[in-house]
XYZ file of N, CA, C and O in Angstrom:
716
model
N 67.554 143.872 97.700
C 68.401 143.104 96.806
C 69.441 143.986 96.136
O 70.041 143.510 95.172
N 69.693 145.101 96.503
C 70.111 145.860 95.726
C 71.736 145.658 95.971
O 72.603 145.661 95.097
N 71.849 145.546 96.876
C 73.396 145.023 97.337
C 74.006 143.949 96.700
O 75.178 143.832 96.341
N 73.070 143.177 96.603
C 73.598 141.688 95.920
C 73.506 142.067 94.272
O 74.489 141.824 93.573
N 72.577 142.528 93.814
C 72.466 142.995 92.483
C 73.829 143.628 91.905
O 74.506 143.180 90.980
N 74.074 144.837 92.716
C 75.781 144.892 91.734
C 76.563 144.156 91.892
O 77.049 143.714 90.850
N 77.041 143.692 93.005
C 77.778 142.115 92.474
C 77.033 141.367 91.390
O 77.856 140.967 90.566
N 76.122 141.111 91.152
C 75.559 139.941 90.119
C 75.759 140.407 88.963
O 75.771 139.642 87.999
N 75.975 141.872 88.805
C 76.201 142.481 87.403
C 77.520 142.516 86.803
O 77.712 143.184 85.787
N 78.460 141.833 87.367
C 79.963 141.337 86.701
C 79.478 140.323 85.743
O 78.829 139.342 86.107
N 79.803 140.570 84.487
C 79.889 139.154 83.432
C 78.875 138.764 83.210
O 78.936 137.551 83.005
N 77.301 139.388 83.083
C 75.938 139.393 82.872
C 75.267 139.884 81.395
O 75.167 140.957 80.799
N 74.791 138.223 81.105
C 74.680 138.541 79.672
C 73.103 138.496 79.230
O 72.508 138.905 78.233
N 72.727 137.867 80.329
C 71.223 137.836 80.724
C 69.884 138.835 80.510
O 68.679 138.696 80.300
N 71.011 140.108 80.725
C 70.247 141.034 81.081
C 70.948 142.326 80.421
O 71.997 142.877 80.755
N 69.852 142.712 79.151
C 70.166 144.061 78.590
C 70.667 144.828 79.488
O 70.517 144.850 80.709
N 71.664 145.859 78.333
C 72.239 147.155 79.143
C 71.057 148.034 79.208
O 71.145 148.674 80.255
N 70.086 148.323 78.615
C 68.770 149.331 79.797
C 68.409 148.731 80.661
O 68.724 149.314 81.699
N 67.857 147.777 80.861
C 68.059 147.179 82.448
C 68.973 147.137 83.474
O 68.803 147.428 84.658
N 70.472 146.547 82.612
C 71.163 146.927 84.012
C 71.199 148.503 84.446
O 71.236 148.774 85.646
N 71.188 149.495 83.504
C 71.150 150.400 83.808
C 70.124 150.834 84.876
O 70.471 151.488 85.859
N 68.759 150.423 84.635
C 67.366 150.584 85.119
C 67.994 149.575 86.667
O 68.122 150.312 87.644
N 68.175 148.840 86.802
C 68.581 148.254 88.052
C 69.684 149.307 88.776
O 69.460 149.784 89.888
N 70.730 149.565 88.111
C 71.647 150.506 88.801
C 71.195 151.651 89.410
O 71.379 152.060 90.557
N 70.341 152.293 88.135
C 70.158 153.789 89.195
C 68.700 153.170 90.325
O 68.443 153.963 91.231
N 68.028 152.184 90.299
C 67.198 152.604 91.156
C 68.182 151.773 92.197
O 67.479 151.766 93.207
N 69.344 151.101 92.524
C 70.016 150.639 93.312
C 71.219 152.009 94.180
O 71.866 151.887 95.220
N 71.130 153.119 93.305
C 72.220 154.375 93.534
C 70.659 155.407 93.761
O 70.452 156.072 94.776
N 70.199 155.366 93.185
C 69.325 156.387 93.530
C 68.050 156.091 94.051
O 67.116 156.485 93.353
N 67.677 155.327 95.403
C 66.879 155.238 95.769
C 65.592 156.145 96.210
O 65.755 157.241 96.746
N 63.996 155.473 95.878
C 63.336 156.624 96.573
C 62.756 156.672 97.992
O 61.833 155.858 97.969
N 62.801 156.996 98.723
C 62.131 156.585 100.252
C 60.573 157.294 99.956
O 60.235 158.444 99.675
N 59.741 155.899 100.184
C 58.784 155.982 100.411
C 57.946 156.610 101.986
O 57.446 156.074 102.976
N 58.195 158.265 101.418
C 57.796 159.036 103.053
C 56.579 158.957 102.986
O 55.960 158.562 103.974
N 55.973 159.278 101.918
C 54.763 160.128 101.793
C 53.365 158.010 102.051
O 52.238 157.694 102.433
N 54.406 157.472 101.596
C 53.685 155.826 102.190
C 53.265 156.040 103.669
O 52.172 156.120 104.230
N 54.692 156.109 104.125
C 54.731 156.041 105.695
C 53.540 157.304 106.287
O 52.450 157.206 106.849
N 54.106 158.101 105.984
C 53.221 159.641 106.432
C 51.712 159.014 106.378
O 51.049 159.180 107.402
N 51.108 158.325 105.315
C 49.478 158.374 105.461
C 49.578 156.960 106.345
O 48.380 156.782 106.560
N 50.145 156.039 106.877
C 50.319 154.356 107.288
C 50.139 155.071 108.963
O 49.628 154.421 109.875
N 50.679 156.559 109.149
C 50.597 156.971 110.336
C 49.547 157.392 110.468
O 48.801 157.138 111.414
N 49.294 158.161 109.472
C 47.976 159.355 109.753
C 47.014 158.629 109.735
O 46.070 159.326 110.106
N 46.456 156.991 109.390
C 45.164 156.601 109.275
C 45.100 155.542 110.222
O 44.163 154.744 110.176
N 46.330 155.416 111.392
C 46.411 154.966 112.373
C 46.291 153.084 112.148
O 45.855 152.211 112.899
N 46.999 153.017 110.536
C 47.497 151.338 110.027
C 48.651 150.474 110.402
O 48.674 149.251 110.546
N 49.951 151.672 110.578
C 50.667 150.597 111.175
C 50.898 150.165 112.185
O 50.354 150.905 113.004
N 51.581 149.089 112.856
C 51.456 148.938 114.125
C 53.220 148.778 113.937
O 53.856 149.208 114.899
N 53.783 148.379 113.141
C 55.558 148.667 113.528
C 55.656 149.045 111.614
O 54.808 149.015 110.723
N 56.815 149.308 111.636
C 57.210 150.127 110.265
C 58.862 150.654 110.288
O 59.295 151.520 111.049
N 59.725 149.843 109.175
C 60.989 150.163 109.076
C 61.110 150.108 107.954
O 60.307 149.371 107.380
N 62.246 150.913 107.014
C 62.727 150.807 105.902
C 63.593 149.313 105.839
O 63.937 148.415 106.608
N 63.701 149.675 104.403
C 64.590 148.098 104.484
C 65.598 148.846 103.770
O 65.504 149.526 102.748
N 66.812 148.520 104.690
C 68.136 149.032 103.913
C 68.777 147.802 104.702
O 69.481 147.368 103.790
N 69.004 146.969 105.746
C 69.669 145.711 105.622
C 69.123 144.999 105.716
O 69.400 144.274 106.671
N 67.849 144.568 104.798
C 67.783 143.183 103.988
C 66.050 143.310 104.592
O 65.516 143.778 105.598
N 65.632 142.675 103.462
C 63.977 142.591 104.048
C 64.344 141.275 105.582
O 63.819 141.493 106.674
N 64.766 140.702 105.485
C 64.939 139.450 106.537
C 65.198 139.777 108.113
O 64.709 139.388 109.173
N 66.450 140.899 107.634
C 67.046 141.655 108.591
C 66.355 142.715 109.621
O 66.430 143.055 110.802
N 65.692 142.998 108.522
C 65.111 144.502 109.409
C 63.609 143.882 109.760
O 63.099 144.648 110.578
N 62.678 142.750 109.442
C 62.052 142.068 109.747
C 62.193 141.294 110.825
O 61.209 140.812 111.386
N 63.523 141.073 111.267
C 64.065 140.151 112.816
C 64.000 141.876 113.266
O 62.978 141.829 113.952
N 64.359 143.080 113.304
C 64.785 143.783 113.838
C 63.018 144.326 114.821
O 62.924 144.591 116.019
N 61.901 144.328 113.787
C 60.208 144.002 114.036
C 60.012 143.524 115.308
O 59.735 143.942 116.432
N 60.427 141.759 114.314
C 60.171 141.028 115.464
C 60.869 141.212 116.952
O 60.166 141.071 117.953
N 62.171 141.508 117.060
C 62.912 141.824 118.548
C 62.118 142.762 119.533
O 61.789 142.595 120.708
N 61.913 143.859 118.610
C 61.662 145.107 119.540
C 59.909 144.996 119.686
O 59.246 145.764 120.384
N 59.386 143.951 118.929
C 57.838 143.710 119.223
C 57.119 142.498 120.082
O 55.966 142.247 120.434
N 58.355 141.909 120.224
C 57.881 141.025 121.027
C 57.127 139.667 120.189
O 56.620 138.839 120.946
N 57.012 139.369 118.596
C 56.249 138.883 117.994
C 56.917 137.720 117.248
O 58.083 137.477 117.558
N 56.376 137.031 116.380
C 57.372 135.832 115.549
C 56.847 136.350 114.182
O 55.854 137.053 114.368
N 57.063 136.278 113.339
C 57.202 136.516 111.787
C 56.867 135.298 111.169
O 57.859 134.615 111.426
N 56.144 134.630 110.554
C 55.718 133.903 109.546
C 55.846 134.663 108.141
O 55.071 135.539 107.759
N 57.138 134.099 107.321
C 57.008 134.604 106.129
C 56.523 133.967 105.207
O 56.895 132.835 105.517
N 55.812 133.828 104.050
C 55.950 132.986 102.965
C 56.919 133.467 101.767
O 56.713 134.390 100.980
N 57.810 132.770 101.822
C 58.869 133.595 100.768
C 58.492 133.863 99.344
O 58.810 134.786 98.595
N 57.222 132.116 99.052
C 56.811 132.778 97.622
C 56.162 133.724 97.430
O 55.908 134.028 96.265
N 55.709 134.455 98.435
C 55.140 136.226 97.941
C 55.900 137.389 98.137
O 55.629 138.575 97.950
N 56.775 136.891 98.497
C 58.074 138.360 98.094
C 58.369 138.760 96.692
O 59.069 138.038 95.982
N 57.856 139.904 96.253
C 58.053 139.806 94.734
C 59.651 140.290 94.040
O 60.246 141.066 94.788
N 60.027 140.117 93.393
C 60.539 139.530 92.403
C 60.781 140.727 91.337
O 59.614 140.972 91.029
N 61.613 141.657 90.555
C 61.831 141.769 89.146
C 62.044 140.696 88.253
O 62.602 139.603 88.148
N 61.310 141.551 87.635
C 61.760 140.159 85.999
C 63.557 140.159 85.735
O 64.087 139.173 85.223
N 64.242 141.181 86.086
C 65.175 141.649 85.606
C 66.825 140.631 87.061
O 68.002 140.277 86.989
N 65.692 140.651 88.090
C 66.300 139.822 89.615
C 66.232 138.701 88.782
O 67.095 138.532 87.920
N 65.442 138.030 88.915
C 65.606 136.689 88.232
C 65.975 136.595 87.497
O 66.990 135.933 87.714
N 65.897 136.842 86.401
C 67.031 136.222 85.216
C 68.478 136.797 85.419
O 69.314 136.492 84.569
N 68.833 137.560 86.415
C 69.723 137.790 86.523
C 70.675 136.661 87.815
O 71.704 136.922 88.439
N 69.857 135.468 87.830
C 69.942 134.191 88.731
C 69.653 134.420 89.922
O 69.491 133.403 90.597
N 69.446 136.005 90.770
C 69.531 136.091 91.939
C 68.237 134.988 92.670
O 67.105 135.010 92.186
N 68.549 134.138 93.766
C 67.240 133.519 94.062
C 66.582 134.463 95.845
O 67.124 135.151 96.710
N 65.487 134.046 95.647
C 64.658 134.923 96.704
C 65.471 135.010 98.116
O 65.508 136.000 98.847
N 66.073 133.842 98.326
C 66.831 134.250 100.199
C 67.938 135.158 99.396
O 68.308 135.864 100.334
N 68.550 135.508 98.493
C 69.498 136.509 98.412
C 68.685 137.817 98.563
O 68.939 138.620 99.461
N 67.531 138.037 97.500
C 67.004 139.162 97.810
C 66.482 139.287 98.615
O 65.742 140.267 98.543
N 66.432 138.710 99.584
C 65.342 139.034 100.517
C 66.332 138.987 101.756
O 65.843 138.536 102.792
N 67.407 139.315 101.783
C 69.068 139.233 102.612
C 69.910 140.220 102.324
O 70.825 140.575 103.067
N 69.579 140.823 100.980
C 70.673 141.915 100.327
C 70.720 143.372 100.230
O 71.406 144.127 99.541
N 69.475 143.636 101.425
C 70.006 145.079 101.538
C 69.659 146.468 100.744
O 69.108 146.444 99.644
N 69.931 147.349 101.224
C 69.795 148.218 100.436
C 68.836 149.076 99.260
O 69.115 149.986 98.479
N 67.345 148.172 99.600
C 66.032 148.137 98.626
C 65.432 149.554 99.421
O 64.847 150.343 98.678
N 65.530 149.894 100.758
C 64.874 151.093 101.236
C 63.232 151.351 100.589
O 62.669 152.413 100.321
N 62.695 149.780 100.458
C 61.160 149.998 100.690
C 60.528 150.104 101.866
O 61.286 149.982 102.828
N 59.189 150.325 102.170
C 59.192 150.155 103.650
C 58.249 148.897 103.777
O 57.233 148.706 103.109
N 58.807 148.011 104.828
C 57.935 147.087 105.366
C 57.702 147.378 106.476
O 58.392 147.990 107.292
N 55.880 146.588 106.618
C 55.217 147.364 107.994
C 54.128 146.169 108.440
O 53.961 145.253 107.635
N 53.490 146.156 109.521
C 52.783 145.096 109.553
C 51.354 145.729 110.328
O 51.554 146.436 111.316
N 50.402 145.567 110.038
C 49.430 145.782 110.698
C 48.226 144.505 110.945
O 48.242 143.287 110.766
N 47.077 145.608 111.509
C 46.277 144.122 112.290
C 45.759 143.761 111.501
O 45.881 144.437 110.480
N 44.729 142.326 111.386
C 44.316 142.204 110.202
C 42.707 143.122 109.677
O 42.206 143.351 108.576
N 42.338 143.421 110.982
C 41.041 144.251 110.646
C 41.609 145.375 109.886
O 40.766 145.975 109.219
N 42.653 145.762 109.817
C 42.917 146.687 109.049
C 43.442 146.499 107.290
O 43.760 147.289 106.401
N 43.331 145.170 107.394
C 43.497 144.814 106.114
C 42.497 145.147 104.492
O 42.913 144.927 103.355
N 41.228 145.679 104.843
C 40.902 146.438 104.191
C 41.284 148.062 103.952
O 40.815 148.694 103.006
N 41.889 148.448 104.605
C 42.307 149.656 104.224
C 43.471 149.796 104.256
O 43.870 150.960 104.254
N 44.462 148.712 104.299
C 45.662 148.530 103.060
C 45.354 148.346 101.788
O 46.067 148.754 100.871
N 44.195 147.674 101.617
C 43.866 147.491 99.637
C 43.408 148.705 99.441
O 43.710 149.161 98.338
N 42.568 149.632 100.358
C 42.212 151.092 100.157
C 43.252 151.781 99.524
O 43.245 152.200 98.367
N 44.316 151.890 100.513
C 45.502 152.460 99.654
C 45.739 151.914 98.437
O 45.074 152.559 97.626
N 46.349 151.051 97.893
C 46.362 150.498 96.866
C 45.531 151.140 95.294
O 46.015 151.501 94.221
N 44.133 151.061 95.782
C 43.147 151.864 94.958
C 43.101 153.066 94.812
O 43.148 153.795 93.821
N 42.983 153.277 96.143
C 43.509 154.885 95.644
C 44.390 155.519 95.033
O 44.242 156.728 94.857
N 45.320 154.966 94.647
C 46.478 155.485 94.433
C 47.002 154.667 92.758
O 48.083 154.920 92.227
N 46.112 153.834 92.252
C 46.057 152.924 91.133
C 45.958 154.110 90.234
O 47.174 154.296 90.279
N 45.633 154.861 89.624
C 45.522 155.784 88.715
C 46.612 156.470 88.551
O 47.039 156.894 87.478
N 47.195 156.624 89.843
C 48.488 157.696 89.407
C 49.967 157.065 88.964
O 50.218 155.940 89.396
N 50.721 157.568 88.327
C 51.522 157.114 88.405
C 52.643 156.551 89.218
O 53.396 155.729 88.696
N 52.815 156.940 90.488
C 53.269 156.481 91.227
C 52.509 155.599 92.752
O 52.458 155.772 93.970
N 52.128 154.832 91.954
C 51.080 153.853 92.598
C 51.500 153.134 93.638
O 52.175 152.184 93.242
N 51.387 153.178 94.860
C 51.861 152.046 96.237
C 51.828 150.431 95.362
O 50.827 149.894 94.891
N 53.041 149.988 95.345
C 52.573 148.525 95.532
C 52.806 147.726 96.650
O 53.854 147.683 97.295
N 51.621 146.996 96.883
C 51.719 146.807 98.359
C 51.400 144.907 98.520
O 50.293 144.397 98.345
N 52.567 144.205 98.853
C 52.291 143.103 98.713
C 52.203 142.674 100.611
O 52.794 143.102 101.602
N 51.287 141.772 100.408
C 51.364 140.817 102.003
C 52.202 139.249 101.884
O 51.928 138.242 101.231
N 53.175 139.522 102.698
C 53.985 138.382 102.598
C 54.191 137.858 103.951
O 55.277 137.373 104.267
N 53.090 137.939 104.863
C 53.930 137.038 106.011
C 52.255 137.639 106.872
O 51.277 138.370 106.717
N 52.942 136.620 107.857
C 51.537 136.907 109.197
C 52.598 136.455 110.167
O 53.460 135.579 110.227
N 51.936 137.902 111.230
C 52.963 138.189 112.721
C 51.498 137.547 113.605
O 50.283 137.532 113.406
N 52.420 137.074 114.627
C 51.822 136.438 115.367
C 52.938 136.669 117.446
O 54.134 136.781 117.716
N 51.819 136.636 118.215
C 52.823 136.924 119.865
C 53.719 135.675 119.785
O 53.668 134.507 119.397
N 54.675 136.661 120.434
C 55.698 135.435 120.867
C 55.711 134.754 122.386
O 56.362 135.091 123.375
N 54.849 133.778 122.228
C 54.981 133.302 124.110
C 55.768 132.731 124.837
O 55.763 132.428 126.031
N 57.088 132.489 123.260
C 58.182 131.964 124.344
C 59.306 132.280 123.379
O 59.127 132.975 122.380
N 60.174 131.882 123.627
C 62.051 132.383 124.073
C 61.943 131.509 122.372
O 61.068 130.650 122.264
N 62.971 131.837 121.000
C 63.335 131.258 120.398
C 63.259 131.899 118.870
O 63.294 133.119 118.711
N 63.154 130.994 117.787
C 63.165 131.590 116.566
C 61.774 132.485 116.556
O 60.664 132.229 117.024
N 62.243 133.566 115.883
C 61.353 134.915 115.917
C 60.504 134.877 114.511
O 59.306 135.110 114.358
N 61.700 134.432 113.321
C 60.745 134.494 111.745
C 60.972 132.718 111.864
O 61.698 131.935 112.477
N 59.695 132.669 110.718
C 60.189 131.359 110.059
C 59.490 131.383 109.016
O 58.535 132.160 109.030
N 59.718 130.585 107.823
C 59.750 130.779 106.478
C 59.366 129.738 105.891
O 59.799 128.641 106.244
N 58.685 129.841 105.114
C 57.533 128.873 104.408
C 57.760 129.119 102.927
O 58.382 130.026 102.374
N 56.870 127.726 102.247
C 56.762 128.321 100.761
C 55.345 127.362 100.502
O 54.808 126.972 101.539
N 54.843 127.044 99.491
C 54.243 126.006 98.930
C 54.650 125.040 99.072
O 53.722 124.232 99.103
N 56.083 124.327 99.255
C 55.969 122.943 98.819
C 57.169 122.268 100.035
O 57.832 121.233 99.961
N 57.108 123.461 101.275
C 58.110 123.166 102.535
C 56.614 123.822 103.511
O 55.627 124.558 103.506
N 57.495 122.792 104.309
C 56.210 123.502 106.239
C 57.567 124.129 106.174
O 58.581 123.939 105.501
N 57.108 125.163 107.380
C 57.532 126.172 107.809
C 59.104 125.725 108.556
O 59.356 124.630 109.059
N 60.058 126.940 108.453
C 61.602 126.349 108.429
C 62.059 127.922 109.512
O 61.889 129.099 109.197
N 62.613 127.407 110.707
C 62.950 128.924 111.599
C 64.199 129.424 110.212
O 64.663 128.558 109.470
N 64.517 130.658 110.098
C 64.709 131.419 109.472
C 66.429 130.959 109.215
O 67.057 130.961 108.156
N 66.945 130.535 110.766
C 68.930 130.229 110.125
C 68.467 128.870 108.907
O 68.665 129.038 107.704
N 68.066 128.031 109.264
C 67.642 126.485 108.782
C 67.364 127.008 107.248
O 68.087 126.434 106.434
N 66.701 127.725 106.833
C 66.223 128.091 105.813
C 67.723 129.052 104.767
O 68.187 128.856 103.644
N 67.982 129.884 105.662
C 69.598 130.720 105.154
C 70.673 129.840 104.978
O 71.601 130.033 104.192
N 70.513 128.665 105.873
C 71.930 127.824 105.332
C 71.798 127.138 104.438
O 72.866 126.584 104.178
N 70.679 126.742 103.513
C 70.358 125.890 102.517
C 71.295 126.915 101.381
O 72.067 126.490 100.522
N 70.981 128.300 101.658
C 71.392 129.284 100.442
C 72.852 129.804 100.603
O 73.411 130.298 99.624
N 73.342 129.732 101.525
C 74.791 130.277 102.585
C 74.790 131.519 102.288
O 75.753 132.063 101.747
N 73.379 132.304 102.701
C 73.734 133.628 103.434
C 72.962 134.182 104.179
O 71.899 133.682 104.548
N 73.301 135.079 104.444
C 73.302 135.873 106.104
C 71.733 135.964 106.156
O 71.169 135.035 105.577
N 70.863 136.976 106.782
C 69.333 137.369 106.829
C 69.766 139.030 106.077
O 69.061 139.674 105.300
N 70.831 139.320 106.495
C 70.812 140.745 106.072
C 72.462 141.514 106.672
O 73.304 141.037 107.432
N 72.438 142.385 106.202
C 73.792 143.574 106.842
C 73.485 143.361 108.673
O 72.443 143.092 109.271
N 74.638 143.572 109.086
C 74.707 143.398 110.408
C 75.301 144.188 110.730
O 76.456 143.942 110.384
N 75.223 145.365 111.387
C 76.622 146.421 111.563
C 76.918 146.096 112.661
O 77.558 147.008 113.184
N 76.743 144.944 113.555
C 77.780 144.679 114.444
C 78.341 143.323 114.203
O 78.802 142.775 115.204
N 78.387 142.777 113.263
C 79.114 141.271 112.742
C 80.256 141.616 112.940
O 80.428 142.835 112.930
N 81.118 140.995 113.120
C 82.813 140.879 112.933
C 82.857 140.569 111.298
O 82.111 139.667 110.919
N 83.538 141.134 110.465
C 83.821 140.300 109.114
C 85.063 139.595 109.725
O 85.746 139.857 110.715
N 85.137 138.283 108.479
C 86.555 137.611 109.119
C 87.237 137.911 107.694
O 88.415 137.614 107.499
């Protein structure tokens, strides 16, 4: 969201200046979560794994392409700042806007106990993994929409159907034409 976030910060009254500040630098000074990735390898958890720098949506189709798989998201568990929201952004923007450089990764589900492992382990320190599950991958046995997107109170919507309600993209495209 971080892309969409400085645009949203023109004429924002919503949201204290330590926050916007607190939004800016972690939007300019991002941290890459290596040392995540490094143990997601070493304990043999992930099964695909990309940063997100164009758009959780984006680099989530990028998963699904090169895996052969479909993406079931539920959008209401994509989390959220307190500071995103009241700043009006709604979830298909952040989850389209780029530039967050967390890492999303997907593994099997037997391994889903030792994703909360991490979690615990790492609860004491200050720089604690937070690690949310927002979607279930599933094979793709045929030709067509790759994610599709759910909430509580919609069945499931292939991923353009769902972006045009909001009119925007899934994410940065570095081969789009701008017009």
């Amino acid at each position: 969201a971080g892309y969409i976030l400085l645009d949203s910060l023109q004429n924002q009254s919503e949201v204290s200046p330590e926050e916007i500040e607190k939004l800016i630098h972690c939007q300019k000074r991002p941290e890459a979560q290596v040392q995540l990735g490094n143990v997601l390898l070493e304990r043999n958890i992930a099964t695909s794994m990309i940063d997100v720098s164009d758009g959780l949506l984006q680099d989530m189709a990028h998963i699904c392409e090169q895996s052969n798989v479909i993406a079931n998201i539920n959008i209401d568990q994509i989390p959220l700042s307190k500071e995103i929201v009241r700043l009006g952004i709604n979830v298909a923007q952040a989850a389209s806007g780029g530039e967050d450089y967390g890492l999303l990764f997907t593994a099997e589900v037997e391994k889903r106990k030792s994703v909360e492992s991490l979690c615990v382990e790492r609860e004491a320190s200050k720089d604690a993994w937070r690690l949310t599950r927002i979607g279930k991958i599933e094979s793709a046995l045929h030709k067509g929409e790759k994610i599709w997107i759910s909430s509580q109170d919609k069945t499931p919507e292939p991923l353009k159907s769902f972006l045009s309600r909001f009119d925007c993209h899934a994410g940065f495209d570095h081969f789009r034409l701008s017009v």
